[in-house]
Amino acid sequence: MADVLRSLRLGGRGDPARACALALGAEGVALSLLVGNGRMAEPLWCHPEVSARFEELQFTLGEGPGPDAVRTGSPVMEPDLDRVRPDRWPALLPPALEMGVHGVCCFPLGIGAIRVGVLTVLCDGDRTMSVQQSADAIALAAALTGALLNGGGRGQWSEDGNGNGDRGGDRGGNGGPVLGLFLDRPTGLHRAAVHQATGMISVQLGVTMEEALLRLRAHAYSSERPLGEVADDVVARRLRFNDNDDSSSNGDGSGNGFDDDTNGPYSPGDGKG
């Protein structure tokens, strides 16, 4: 872990997620930043692919150890998901176990009431996290927090009106590298469509951004589609949310199979099925 923290300070190259996973002895690691007024989790890096899938699952459902860690500001340690109460994360647990996630520990990045991101660690098949692993993960989260909060380095986002992000300069106020290439992102926001779709739904329904995101998530969950895919349909105007008949509709005004009142899906023919 000392080598990883040194790379973080010096802006080391390579695959940071893989390096962190190896240093922690974990099945996987993911880092997400909180961006925008809605403080959406924006993935920065993940390793291996199952970590990215689990992050997407948490983001789509809006529940799990990551959102809980961000909300409470405290680590959420669940190294054995089989021992988690089913009613804690009812929508998340079945698909998480199906994708092979045995246990998860999430560490919020922030100081006090300030939240800047979350570090997610997937536990190995032993479904445990040792005292040393926990201490290393906390140290890593603290280092990432300090780097992200220390001035206008690569960890600091600016956004345009469409939710597209960019980073500031490479150096912090003390003239040294803040995050360097260790946390570099080559492009804008990975979830720009979700940001834009949330704003469009907010206008369509006359609701807050928070409620608009809940509606978007509910649609994605009920239709068993990725959140980003549904967001793309909203942005492309193939899908519109309309409260006149409490349903969302296709661009031609027909129902699309989602009932905002949660009474059941609309069938194309004779109403609710």
Coordinates of C-alpha atoms in Angstrom, one line a residue:
M1 CA 0.0 0.0 0.0
A2 CA 2.9 2.3 0.6
D3 CA 3.9 2.1 -3.1
V4 CA 0.3 2.9 -4.1
L5 CA 0.2 6.0 -1.8
R6 CA 3.5 7.1 -3.2
S7 CA 2.2 6.8 -6.7
L8 CA -0.8 8.8 -5.7
R9 CA 1.4 11.7 -4.4
L10 CA 3.8 11.6 -7.4
G11 CA 1.2 11.1 -10.1
G12 CA 2.3 7.6 -11.1
R13 CA 1.3 5.9 -14.3
G14 CA -0.4 2.5 -14.9
D15 CA -3.7 1.0 -13.8
P16 CA -4.5 2.6 -10.4
A17 CA -7.6 0.3 -9.8
R18 CA -5.5 -2.8 -10.4
A19 CA -2.7 -1.5 -8.3
C20 CA -5.1 -0.8 -5.4
A21 CA -6.8 -4.1 -5.7
L22 CA -3.5 -5.9 -5.5
A23 CA -2.3 -3.8 -2.6
L24 CA -5.5 -4.4 -0.6
G25 CA -5.7 -8.1 -1.5
A26 CA -9.2 -7.5 -2.8
E27 CA -11.3 -9.1 -5.6
G28 CA -11.8 -5.6 -7.0
V29 CA -11.7 -1.9 -6.4
A30 CA -13.7 1.1 -7.8
L31 CA -13.5 4.8 -7.3
S32 CA -16.4 7.1 -8.0
L33 CA -16.6 10.9 -7.6
L34 CA -19.7 12.9 -6.7
V35 CA -20.4 15.5 -9.3
G36 CA -23.2 18.0 -10.2
N37 CA -25.9 19.5 -8.0
G38 CA -27.4 16.1 -7.6
R39 CA -24.1 14.7 -6.4
M40 CA -24.3 11.7 -8.8
A41 CA -21.6 9.1 -8.5
E42 CA -19.3 9.4 -11.5
P43 CA -17.0 6.3 -12.0
L44 CA -13.3 7.2 -12.3
W45 CA -11.8 3.8 -12.5
C46 CA -12.7 0.2 -11.7
H47 CA -10.9 -3.2 -11.7
P48 CA -11.8 -5.9 -12.7
E49 CA -15.0 -5.7 -14.9
V50 CA -17.2 -7.0 -12.2
S51 CA -16.4 -3.9 -10.1
A52 CA -17.7 -1.7 -12.9
R53 CA -20.9 -3.8 -13.2
F54 CA -21.5 -3.6 -9.4
E55 CA -21.0 0.2 -9.5
E56 CA -23.5 0.5 -12.3
L57 CA -25.9 -1.7 -10.4
Q58 CA -25.7 0.6 -7.3
F59 CA -26.1 3.7 -9.5
T60 CA -29.1 2.3 -11.3
L61 CA -30.9 1.2 -8.1
G62 CA -29.8 4.1 -5.8
E63 CA -29.1 1.6 -3.0
G64 CA -26.2 -0.3 -1.6
P65 CA -23.2 0.1 0.6
G66 CA -21.8 2.9 -1.7
P67 CA -24.9 5.2 -1.4
D68 CA -25.1 4.4 2.3
A69 CA -21.5 5.4 2.9
V70 CA -22.0 8.7 1.0
R71 CA -25.2 9.5 2.9
T72 CA -23.8 8.7 6.4
G73 CA -20.2 9.7 5.9
S74 CA -19.1 6.4 7.5
P75 CA -17.6 3.2 6.1
V76 CA -20.1 0.5 5.3
M77 CA -18.5 -2.9 5.9
E78 CA -20.3 -6.0 4.6
P79 CA -17.7 -8.6 3.7
D80 CA -20.3 -11.3 3.5
L81 CA -23.4 -10.4 1.6
D82 CA -25.0 -13.7 2.5
R83 CA -25.3 -12.4 6.0
V84 CA -26.9 -9.0 5.1
R85 CA -30.6 -8.7 6.0
P86 CA -32.6 -9.1 2.8
D87 CA -34.7 -6.0 3.5
R88 CA -31.6 -3.8 3.8
W89 CA -30.9 -3.7 0.1
P90 CA -33.8 -5.7 -1.4
A91 CA -33.3 -4.8 -5.0
L92 CA -29.4 -5.0 -4.9
L93 CA -28.6 -8.2 -3.1
P94 CA -30.0 -10.8 -5.6
P95 CA -28.3 -9.4 -8.7
A96 CA -25.1 -8.7 -6.8
L97 CA -24.8 -12.3 -5.7
E98 CA -25.7 -13.5 -9.2
M99 CA -22.8 -11.5 -10.6
G100 CA -20.4 -13.1 -8.1
V101 CA -20.0 -10.3 -5.6
H102 CA -19.3 -12.0 -2.2
G103 CA -18.8 -9.0 0.0
V104 CA -18.4 -5.2 -0.3
C105 CA -16.8 -2.5 1.9
C106 CA -17.3 1.1 0.9
F107 CA -15.3 4.1 2.3
P108 CA -16.6 7.6 1.8
L109 CA -14.2 10.3 0.6
G110 CA -14.8 13.5 2.5
I111 CA -14.2 15.6 5.6
G112 CA -17.1 16.4 7.9
A113 CA -20.2 17.2 5.9
I114 CA -18.2 17.5 2.6
R115 CA -18.5 14.4 0.4
V116 CA -16.4 14.1 -2.8
G117 CA -16.6 10.4 -3.6
V118 CA -16.6 6.8 -2.5
L119 CA -14.1 4.0 -2.6
T120 CA -15.6 0.5 -3.1
V121 CA -13.7 -2.6 -2.3
L122 CA -15.0 -6.0 -3.3
C123 CA -14.0 -8.7 -0.8
D124 CA -12.4 -12.0 -1.8
G125 CA -14.1 -15.4 -1.6
D126 CA -13.2 -15.8 2.1
R127 CA -15.8 -13.1 2.7
T128 CA -13.6 -11.3 5.3
M129 CA -11.7 -8.1 5.6
S130 CA -8.8 -8.2 7.9
V131 CA -7.8 -5.4 10.3
Q132 CA -4.8 -4.6 8.1
Q133 CA -6.9 -4.5 4.9
S134 CA -9.4 -2.2 6.6
A135 CA -6.6 0.1 7.8
D136 CA -5.0 0.2 4.3
A137 CA -8.4 1.0 2.7
I138 CA -9.0 3.8 5.2
A139 CA -5.5 5.2 4.5
L140 CA -6.2 5.1 0.8
A141 CA -9.5 6.8 1.1
A142 CA -7.9 9.5 3.3
A143 CA -5.2 10.1 0.7
L144 CA -7.7 10.3 -2.2
T145 CA -9.8 12.7 -0.1
G146 CA -6.8 15.0 0.6
A147 CA -5.8 14.9 -3.1
L148 CA -9.3 15.8 -4.3
L149 CA -9.8 18.6 -1.8
N150 CA -6.3 20.2 -2.2
G151 CA -6.9 22.8 -4.8
G152 CA -7.4 22.9 -8.6
G153 CA -5.7 19.7 -9.6
R154 CA -6.9 16.9 -11.9
G155 CA -9.3 15.7 -9.3
Q156 CA -11.4 18.9 -9.5
W157 CA -14.3 19.0 -11.9
S158 CA -16.0 21.9 -13.7
E159 CA -19.2 21.3 -15.6
D160 CA -21.0 23.0 -18.5
G161 CA -24.7 23.2 -18.8
N162 CA -25.0 19.8 -20.4
G163 CA -23.3 18.0 -17.6
N164 CA -20.1 17.5 -19.5
G165 CA -17.1 17.6 -17.2
D166 CA -13.5 18.7 -17.5
R167 CA -10.6 19.0 -15.2
G168 CA -8.5 21.9 -14.2
G169 CA -4.8 22.1 -14.2
D170 CA -2.3 19.5 -13.2
R171 CA -1.0 21.1 -10.0
G172 CA -2.3 22.2 -6.7
G173 CA -1.8 25.5 -4.9
N174 CA 1.5 24.4 -3.5
G175 CA 2.9 23.8 -7.0
G176 CA 3.1 20.0 -6.7
P177 CA 1.1 17.4 -8.6
V178 CA -2.3 16.8 -7.0
L179 CA -3.5 13.6 -8.6
G180 CA -1.4 13.3 -11.8
L181 CA -2.0 10.6 -14.3
F182 CA -2.8 8.2 -11.4
L183 CA -6.4 9.5 -11.4
D184 CA -6.6 11.0 -14.9
R185 CA -9.7 10.8 -17.0
P186 CA -9.3 11.1 -20.8
T187 CA -12.8 12.4 -21.5
G188 CA -15.8 14.1 -19.9
L189 CA -18.4 12.6 -17.7
H190 CA -19.1 9.0 -18.2
R191 CA -22.7 9.5 -17.2
A192 CA -23.4 12.8 -19.0
A193 CA -26.6 11.3 -20.5
V194 CA -28.0 10.6 -17.1
H195 CA -27.3 14.1 -15.9
Q196 CA -29.0 15.5 -19.0
A197 CA -31.9 13.1 -18.9
T198 CA -32.5 14.0 -15.2
G199 CA -32.8 17.6 -16.1
M200 CA -35.2 16.9 -19.0
I201 CA -37.4 14.7 -16.8
S202 CA -37.4 17.5 -14.1
V203 CA -38.8 19.9 -16.7
Q204 CA -41.3 17.4 -18.2
L205 CA -42.8 16.5 -14.8
G206 CA -42.2 19.8 -13.0
V207 CA -40.4 18.1 -10.2
T208 CA -37.0 18.5 -8.4
M209 CA -33.9 16.9 -9.9
E210 CA -33.8 14.4 -7.0
E211 CA -37.3 13.2 -7.8
A212 CA -36.6 13.2 -11.5
L213 CA -33.6 10.9 -10.9
L214 CA -35.8 8.6 -8.8
R215 CA -38.3 8.4 -11.7
L216 CA -35.5 7.6 -14.1
R217 CA -34.2 4.9 -11.8
A218 CA -37.6 3.4 -11.2
H219 CA -38.1 3.1 -15.0
A220 CA -34.7 1.5 -15.5
Y221 CA -35.4 -1.0 -12.7
S222 CA -38.9 -1.9 -13.8
S223 CA -37.9 -2.4 -17.4
E224 CA -34.7 -4.3 -16.4
R225 CA -32.5 -2.0 -18.4
P226 CA -29.3 -0.1 -17.5
L227 CA -29.9 3.4 -16.3
G228 CA -27.6 4.9 -19.0
E229 CA -29.5 3.1 -21.7
V230 CA -32.8 4.6 -20.5
A231 CA -31.2 8.0 -20.2
D232 CA -30.0 7.8 -23.8
D233 CA -33.7 7.2 -24.9
V234 CA -34.8 10.3 -22.9
V235 CA -32.1 12.5 -24.4
A236 CA -32.8 11.3 -27.9
R237 CA -36.5 12.0 -27.2
R238 CA -37.5 8.4 -27.8
L239 CA -38.9 8.3 -24.2
R240 CA -40.8 11.1 -22.5
F241 CA -42.1 11.2 -18.9
N242 CA -45.7 12.6 -18.7
D243 CA -47.8 12.9 -15.6
N244 CA -51.0 13.6 -17.6
D245 CA -51.7 9.9 -17.5
D246 CA -49.2 9.0 -14.8
S247 CA -47.0 7.2 -17.3
S248 CA -44.0 7.8 -19.5
S249 CA -44.5 7.5 -23.2
N250 CA -42.7 7.0 -26.5
G251 CA -42.0 9.8 -28.8
D252 CA -45.3 9.1 -30.6
G253 CA -47.3 9.4 -27.4
S254 CA -47.9 5.7 -26.9
G255 CA -47.3 4.0 -23.5
N256 CA -43.9 2.4 -23.1
G257 CA -44.6 -0.1 -20.3
F258 CA -43.9 2.0 -17.1
D259 CA -46.5 3.2 -14.6
D260 CA -45.3 6.1 -12.4
D261 CA -48.0 5.2 -9.9
T262 CA -46.3 1.7 -9.5
N263 CA -49.7 0.0 -9.9
G264 CA -48.2 -2.2 -12.6
P265 CA -47.0 -2.0 -16.2
Y266 CA -49.0 -0.6 -19.0
S267 CA -49.6 -3.1 -21.8
P268 CA -49.8 -1.8 -25.4
G269 CA -53.4 -2.9 -25.9
D270 CA -56.0 -2.6 -23.2
G271 CA -54.4 -0.7 -20.4
K272 CA -52.6 -2.1 -17.4
G273 CA -51.4 -5.7 -17.5

